[in-house]
Coordinates of C-alpha atoms in Angstrom, one line a residue:
X1 CA -19.7 -7.8 33.1
X2 CA -16.3 -8.4 31.4
X3 CA -14.5 -5.4 29.9
X4 CA -12.2 -5.4 27.0
X5 CA -9.1 -3.2 26.9
X6 CA -6.6 -2.4 24.2
X7 CA -2.8 -2.5 24.6
X8 CA -2.1 -0.5 27.8
X9 CA 0.5 1.6 25.9
X10 CA -2.4 3.0 23.9
X11 CA -4.4 4.1 26.9
X12 CA -7.0 6.8 26.1
X13 CA -8.8 9.2 28.4
X14 CA -11.4 11.8 27.6
X15 CA -11.7 15.3 28.8
X16 CA -12.1 19.0 28.2
X17 CA -8.8 19.9 29.7
X18 CA -7.3 23.0 31.0
X19 CA -3.9 22.4 29.4
X20 CA -2.7 25.4 27.5
X21 CA -1.3 26.1 24.0
X22 CA 0.4 29.3 25.2
X23 CA -2.4 31.2 26.8
X24 CA -5.1 29.5 24.7
X25 CA -7.4 27.0 26.6
X26 CA -8.2 23.6 25.3
X27 CA -11.6 23.3 23.7
X28 CA -11.8 19.5 23.1
X29 CA -9.4 16.7 24.0
X30 CA -9.1 12.9 23.8
X31 CA -6.0 12.4 25.8
X32 CA -3.2 10.8 23.9
X33 CA -4.9 11.2 20.5
X34 CA -6.0 14.8 19.9
X35 CA -6.1 18.2 21.5
X36 CA -8.0 21.1 19.9
X37 CA -7.5 24.6 21.2
X38 CA -10.0 27.4 21.1
X39 CA -7.9 29.3 18.5
X40 CA -8.2 26.3 16.2
X41 CA -4.7 24.9 16.8
X42 CA -4.7 21.0 16.7
X43 CA -2.1 18.7 18.3
X44 CA -1.9 15.0 17.7
X45 CA 0.6 13.2 19.9
X46 CA 2.3 10.2 18.2
X47 CA 0.6 7.5 20.3
X48 CA 1.1 4.9 17.5
X49 CA 4.4 4.6 15.5
X50 CA 4.3 5.6 11.8
X51 CA 6.0 3.0 9.7
X52 CA 7.3 2.8 6.1
X53 CA 5.7 0.6 3.5
X54 CA 7.7 -2.6 4.4
X55 CA 6.6 -6.0 5.6
X56 CA 8.5 -9.2 6.5
X57 CA 9.5 -11.0 3.3
X58 CA 8.0 -14.2 4.6
X59 CA 4.5 -12.6 4.4
X60 CA 4.8 -12.5 0.6
X61 CA 3.2 -9.1 0.3
X62 CA 4.7 -6.2 -1.6
X63 CA 3.8 -2.6 -0.4
X64 CA 4.2 0.8 -1.9
X65 CA 2.8 4.3 -1.2
X66 CA 1.2 6.4 -4.0
X67 CA 0.1 10.1 -3.9
X68 CA -3.5 10.4 -5.0
X69 CA -3.9 14.2 -4.8
X70 CA -0.9 16.6 -4.3
X71 CA -3.2 19.5 -3.4
X72 CA -4.9 17.8 -0.5
X73 CA -2.0 15.5 0.3
X74 CA -4.2 12.4 0.1
X75 CA -2.2 9.2 -0.5
X76 CA -2.6 5.4 -0.4
X77 CA -0.6 2.4 0.7
X78 CA -0.9 -0.6 -1.6
X79 CA -0.6 -4.2 -0.4
X80 CA -0.1 -6.7 -3.2
X81 CA 0.2 -10.4 -2.2
X82 CA 2.1 -12.9 -4.4
X83 CA -0.4 -14.8 -6.5
X84 CA -0.7 -16.8 -9.7
X85 CA -4.2 -15.4 -10.4
X86 CA -6.0 -12.1 -10.2
X87 CA -7.2 -11.0 -6.8
X88 CA -10.2 -9.0 -5.5
X89 CA -9.4 -5.4 -4.7
X90 CA -10.3 -4.0 -1.3
X91 CA -10.2 -0.2 -0.8
X92 CA -9.8 0.3 2.9
X93 CA -10.4 3.3 5.2
X94 CA -8.7 3.3 8.7
X95 CA -10.5 4.2 11.9
X96 CA -9.8 7.0 14.4
X97 CA -13.1 8.9 14.8
X98 CA -12.4 10.9 11.6
X99 CA -9.9 12.9 13.7
X100 CA -6.9 10.6 14.2
X101 CA -5.2 7.6 12.6
X102 CA -3.1 7.1 9.5
X103 CA -2.5 4.5 6.8
X104 CA 1.0 4.5 8.1
X105 CA 0.1 3.6 11.7
X106 CA 1.9 0.4 12.6
X107 CA -1.2 -1.3 13.9
X108 CA -3.0 -0.8 10.5
X109 CA 0.1 -1.7 8.5
X110 CA 0.4 -5.0 10.4
X111 CA -3.3 -5.8 10.2
X112 CA -3.7 -5.0 6.5
X113 CA -0.5 -6.9 5.6
X114 CA -1.9 -9.9 7.3
X115 CA -5.4 -9.4 5.8
X116 CA -3.9 -9.2 2.3
X117 CA -1.8 -12.3 2.7
X118 CA -4.4 -14.5 4.4
X119 CA -7.6 -13.3 2.7
X120 CA -5.9 -13.3 -0.7
X121 CA -6.8 -9.8 -1.7
X122 CA -5.1 -6.7 -3.0
X123 CA -5.6 -3.8 -0.6
X124 CA -5.4 0.0 -1.1
X125 CA -5.4 1.8 2.3
X126 CA -6.4 5.4 2.0
X127 CA -4.8 8.2 4.0
X128 CA -7.7 10.7 3.9
X129 CA -8.0 14.2 5.4
X130 CA -8.8 14.4 9.1
X131 CA -11.2 16.6 11.1
X132 CA -11.5 19.1 12.7
X133 CA -9.3 20.8 10.1
X134 CA -11.2 19.1 7.4
X135 CA -14.7 18.2 8.8
X136 CA -17.0 15.9 7.0
X137 CA -17.7 15.4 4.1
X138 CA -13.9 15.9 3.3
X139 CA -13.2 12.2 4.1
X140 CA -16.1 11.1 1.9
X141 CA -14.8 13.3 -1.0
X142 CA -11.4 11.8 -0.6
X143 CA -12.8 8.3 -0.8
X144 CA -14.6 9.1 -4.1
X145 CA -11.5 10.8 -5.5
X146 CA -9.5 7.7 -4.7
X147 CA -11.9 5.5 -6.5
X148 CA -11.8 7.8 -9.6
X149 CA -8.0 7.8 -9.4
X150 CA -7.9 4.0 -9.4
X151 CA -10.3 4.0 -12.4
X152 CA -8.0 6.3 -14.3
X153 CA -4.9 4.3 -13.4
X154 CA -6.6 1.1 -14.6
X155 CA -7.6 2.7 -17.8
X156 CA -4.2 4.1 -18.5
X157 CA -2.5 0.7 -17.7
X158 CA 0.4 2.6 -16.3
X159 CA 0.2 0.9 -12.9
X160 CA 0.9 -2.7 -13.9
X161 CA 2.7 -3.3 -10.7
X162 CA -0.7 -3.7 -9.0
X163 CA -3.3 -3.7 -11.7
X164 CA -2.0 -6.8 -13.5
X165 CA -2.8 -8.8 -10.3
X166 CA -6.1 -7.1 -9.7
X167 CA -9.5 -8.4 -10.7
X168 CA -11.1 -5.1 -11.6
X169 CA -14.5 -6.7 -11.7
X170 CA -14.3 -7.5 -8.0
X171 CA -13.9 -4.3 -6.0
X172 CA -14.9 -3.9 -2.3
X173 CA -15.0 -0.9 0.0
X174 CA -14.1 -1.6 3.6
X175 CA -13.0 0.1 6.8
X176 CA -13.2 -0.1 10.5
X177 CA -14.9 2.3 12.9
X178 CA -15.0 5.8 11.3
X179 CA -13.4 4.1 8.2
X180 CA -16.5 1.8 8.0
X181 CA -18.7 4.9 8.1
X182 CA -16.6 6.4 5.3
X183 CA -16.9 3.2 3.2
X184 CA -20.7 3.2 3.6
X185 CA -21.1 6.9 2.7
X186 CA -18.6 6.7 -0.2
X187 CA -20.7 3.8 -1.6
X188 CA -23.8 5.9 -1.6
X189 CA -21.9 8.7 -3.4
X190 CA -20.6 6.4 -6.1
X191 CA -24.0 5.5 -7.4
X192 CA -24.0 8.3 -9.9
X193 CA -20.4 7.7 -11.0
X194 CA -19.1 5.7 -14.0
X195 CA -16.3 3.6 -12.5
X196 CA -15.6 1.4 -15.6
X197 CA -13.5 -0.7 -15.7
X198 CA -14.0 -1.1 -11.9
X199 CA -17.0 -3.0 -10.7
X200 CA -18.1 -2.6 -7.0
X201 CA -19.2 -5.9 -5.5
X202 CA -19.7 -5.2 -1.8
X203 CA -18.9 -3.3 1.4
X204 CA -17.1 -4.7 4.5
X205 CA -18.0 -2.6 7.6
X206 CA -16.0 -3.5 10.7
X207 CA -17.5 -2.0 13.9
X208 CA -19.0 0.9 11.9
X209 CA -19.0 4.2 13.7
X210 CA -22.6 5.5 13.7
X211 CA -24.4 7.5 16.3
X212 CA -27.5 9.3 17.3
X213 CA -28.9 11.6 19.9
X214 CA -30.9 8.8 21.5
X215 CA -28.6 6.3 23.3
X216 CA -28.8 2.6 22.6
X217 CA -28.6 0.1 25.5
X218 CA -25.0 -0.8 24.8
X219 CA -24.0 2.9 24.7
X220 CA -25.8 3.4 28.1
X221 CA -24.9 0.2 29.9
X222 CA -21.8 -1.4 28.4
X223 CA -19.1 -1.4 31.0
X224 CA -15.8 -0.1 29.6
X225 CA -12.3 -0.3 30.8
X226 CA -10.4 3.1 31.2
X227 CA -8.2 1.7 28.4
X228 CA -11.1 1.0 26.1
X229 CA -10.6 2.0 22.4
X230 CA -13.9 3.8 22.4
X231 CA -15.9 5.3 25.3
X232 CA -19.1 7.2 25.0
X233 CA -17.5 10.6 25.9
X234 CA -14.8 10.0 23.3
X235 CA -17.5 9.1 20.7
X236 CA -19.4 12.3 21.4
X237 CA -16.2 14.3 21.1
X238 CA -15.3 12.8 17.7
X239 CA -18.7 13.7 16.4
X240 CA -18.5 17.3 17.7
X241 CA -15.2 17.7 15.8
X242 CA -16.2 15.9 12.6
X243 CA -19.8 17.0 11.8
X244 CA -20.6 20.3 10.2
X245 CA -21.1 23.2 12.6
X246 CA -24.7 23.5 13.9
X247 CA -25.6 19.9 13.4
X248 CA -26.0 17.1 16.0
X249 CA -25.7 13.3 16.1
X250 CA -28.9 12.8 14.1
X251 CA -27.2 14.2 11.0
X252 CA -27.5 11.5 8.2
X253 CA -23.7 11.0 8.1
X254 CA -23.8 10.0 11.8
X255 CA -27.2 8.4 12.0
X256 CA -28.2 6.6 8.8
X257 CA -31.5 5.5 10.5
X258 CA -32.5 9.0 11.7
X259 CA -35.6 10.9 10.5
X260 CA -33.5 13.1 8.2
X261 CA -31.7 10.2 6.5
X262 CA -32.6 8.7 3.1
X263 CA -34.9 5.7 3.3
X264 CA -32.9 2.5 3.0
X265 CA -35.5 1.1 0.6
X266 CA -34.7 3.9 -1.9
X267 CA -30.9 3.6 -1.6
X268 CA -28.7 1.6 -4.0
X269 CA -26.5 -0.4 -1.6
X270 CA -24.1 -3.2 -2.3
X271 CA -24.1 -6.5 -0.5
X272 CA -22.7 -5.8 2.9
X273 CA -20.7 -7.7 5.6
X274 CA -20.9 -6.1 9.0
X275 CA -18.4 -7.2 11.7
X276 CA -19.6 -6.4 15.2
X277 CA -17.8 -6.7 18.6
X278 CA -19.8 -8.0 21.6
X279 CA -18.1 -5.7 24.1
X280 CA -18.3 -2.6 21.9
X281 CA -20.5 0.4 22.9
X282 CA -21.5 0.4 19.2
X283 CA -22.8 -3.2 19.3
X284 CA -26.6 -2.4 19.5
X285 CA -26.4 0.4 17.0
X286 CA -24.5 -1.9 14.5
X287 CA -27.2 -4.6 15.0
X288 CA -30.0 -2.0 14.4
X289 CA -28.2 -1.0 11.2
X290 CA -28.1 -4.6 10.0
X291 CA -31.7 -5.1 10.9
X292 CA -32.7 -2.0 8.9
X293 CA -30.7 -3.1 5.9
X294 CA -32.4 -6.5 6.0
X295 CA -35.9 -5.0 6.4
X296 CA -35.2 -2.8 3.4
X297 CA -34.5 -5.8 1.3
X298 CA -30.7 -5.3 1.1
X299 CA -28.2 -8.1 1.1
X300 CA -26.6 -8.0 4.5
X301 CA -24.8 -10.5 6.7
X302 CA -23.3 -9.9 10.1
X303 CA -20.9 -11.6 12.5
X304 CA -20.8 -10.9 16.3
X305 CA -17.4 -11.5 17.7
X306 CA -17.7 -12.7 21.3
X307 CA -15.7 -11.3 24.2
X308 CA -13.9 -8.6 22.3
X309 CA -14.3 -4.8 22.1
X310 CA -14.0 -2.0 19.6
X311 CA -11.0 -2.1 17.2
X312 CA -9.7 -5.4 18.8
X313 CA -8.2 -6.4 15.5
X314 CA -5.8 -3.5 15.4
X315 CA -5.3 -2.5 19.0
X316 CA -5.3 -5.6 21.2
X317 CA -2.6 -8.3 21.3
X318 CA -4.5 -10.7 23.7
X319 CA -4.8 -14.3 22.7
X320 CA -8.6 -14.0 22.4
X321 CA -8.3 -10.9 20.2
X322 CA -5.8 -12.7 17.9
X323 CA -8.1 -15.6 17.6
X324 CA -11.1 -13.4 16.8
X325 CA -9.0 -11.5 14.3
X326 CA -8.2 -14.7 12.5
X327 CA -11.9 -15.6 12.4
X328 CA -12.6 -12.1 11.0
X329 CA -10.0 -12.5 8.3
X330 CA -11.5 -15.9 7.3
X331 CA -15.0 -14.4 7.0
X332 CA -13.7 -11.5 4.9
X333 CA -11.8 -14.0 2.7
X334 CA -15.1 -15.9 2.1
X335 CA -17.0 -12.7 1.4
X336 CA -14.6 -11.3 -1.2
X337 CA -14.0 -14.6 -3.0
X338 CA -17.6 -15.6 -3.7

């Protein structure tokens, strides 16, 4: 079976290492991304460059960073393409297993700049708080707070730089991997909120990071390269670090189809586009999620991208991955411009 690897410079390995922070042993580690010591100290090596809000002029996209909450240090990066008409607004959450990643990571900056330009949408990329220092639901709370901030900015009319080009009646929540999980869970939390003048139209879930105690076939049997963006041991580590203490992977935030989760039929969910990778260990779980949405009478469509793995659109530079990324952008464009 073929395996899909990300850029070799971003190689990840999993382990519960014996490397020391002084005399303190390591409790959890995803090599190259995060190391958590038993005394609570956390280290995150800079595996991906952090970049300023600047893009090549020929892309035609203006970018700026804005602070959302000074107390929690949550901020957002705005991507505003040149346009003669108002554009859909996509609120985007980056991936990283809830424990790593940034709206300033070069791979996300490049991908979202391209997405904004080619899909014709205004994007707000949220830099939310990370686990384990801020376990779930911190990231969900940050997502809700960002939507309320956007609402207030739109009402005040003080952010004409972006709002004058934004169709406030066409707002989408999106993300990849853990960010897709955040987008889904933020959507359910916004049901009781008055977002006027914003109108939510849909969610875009790219390789959504869900889990469960029982393994799916793709989790058990998918052959993964050592350089894969997501292995099963890494997935388990992320969940141990992100979920509340004393819970397991059948917690509703991890497993939306578990026994303790709300019934899909009773949930107010937006029309949903799910982008799935054929070589991703999450493939079968993503397909099960789509099937459950459909069975519950929810509007859902999904696309299976052949021959590519988890996070290919941000981490892989192969010709196949670039082709599949362009296909994904075209599908997102169609979804947000209906």
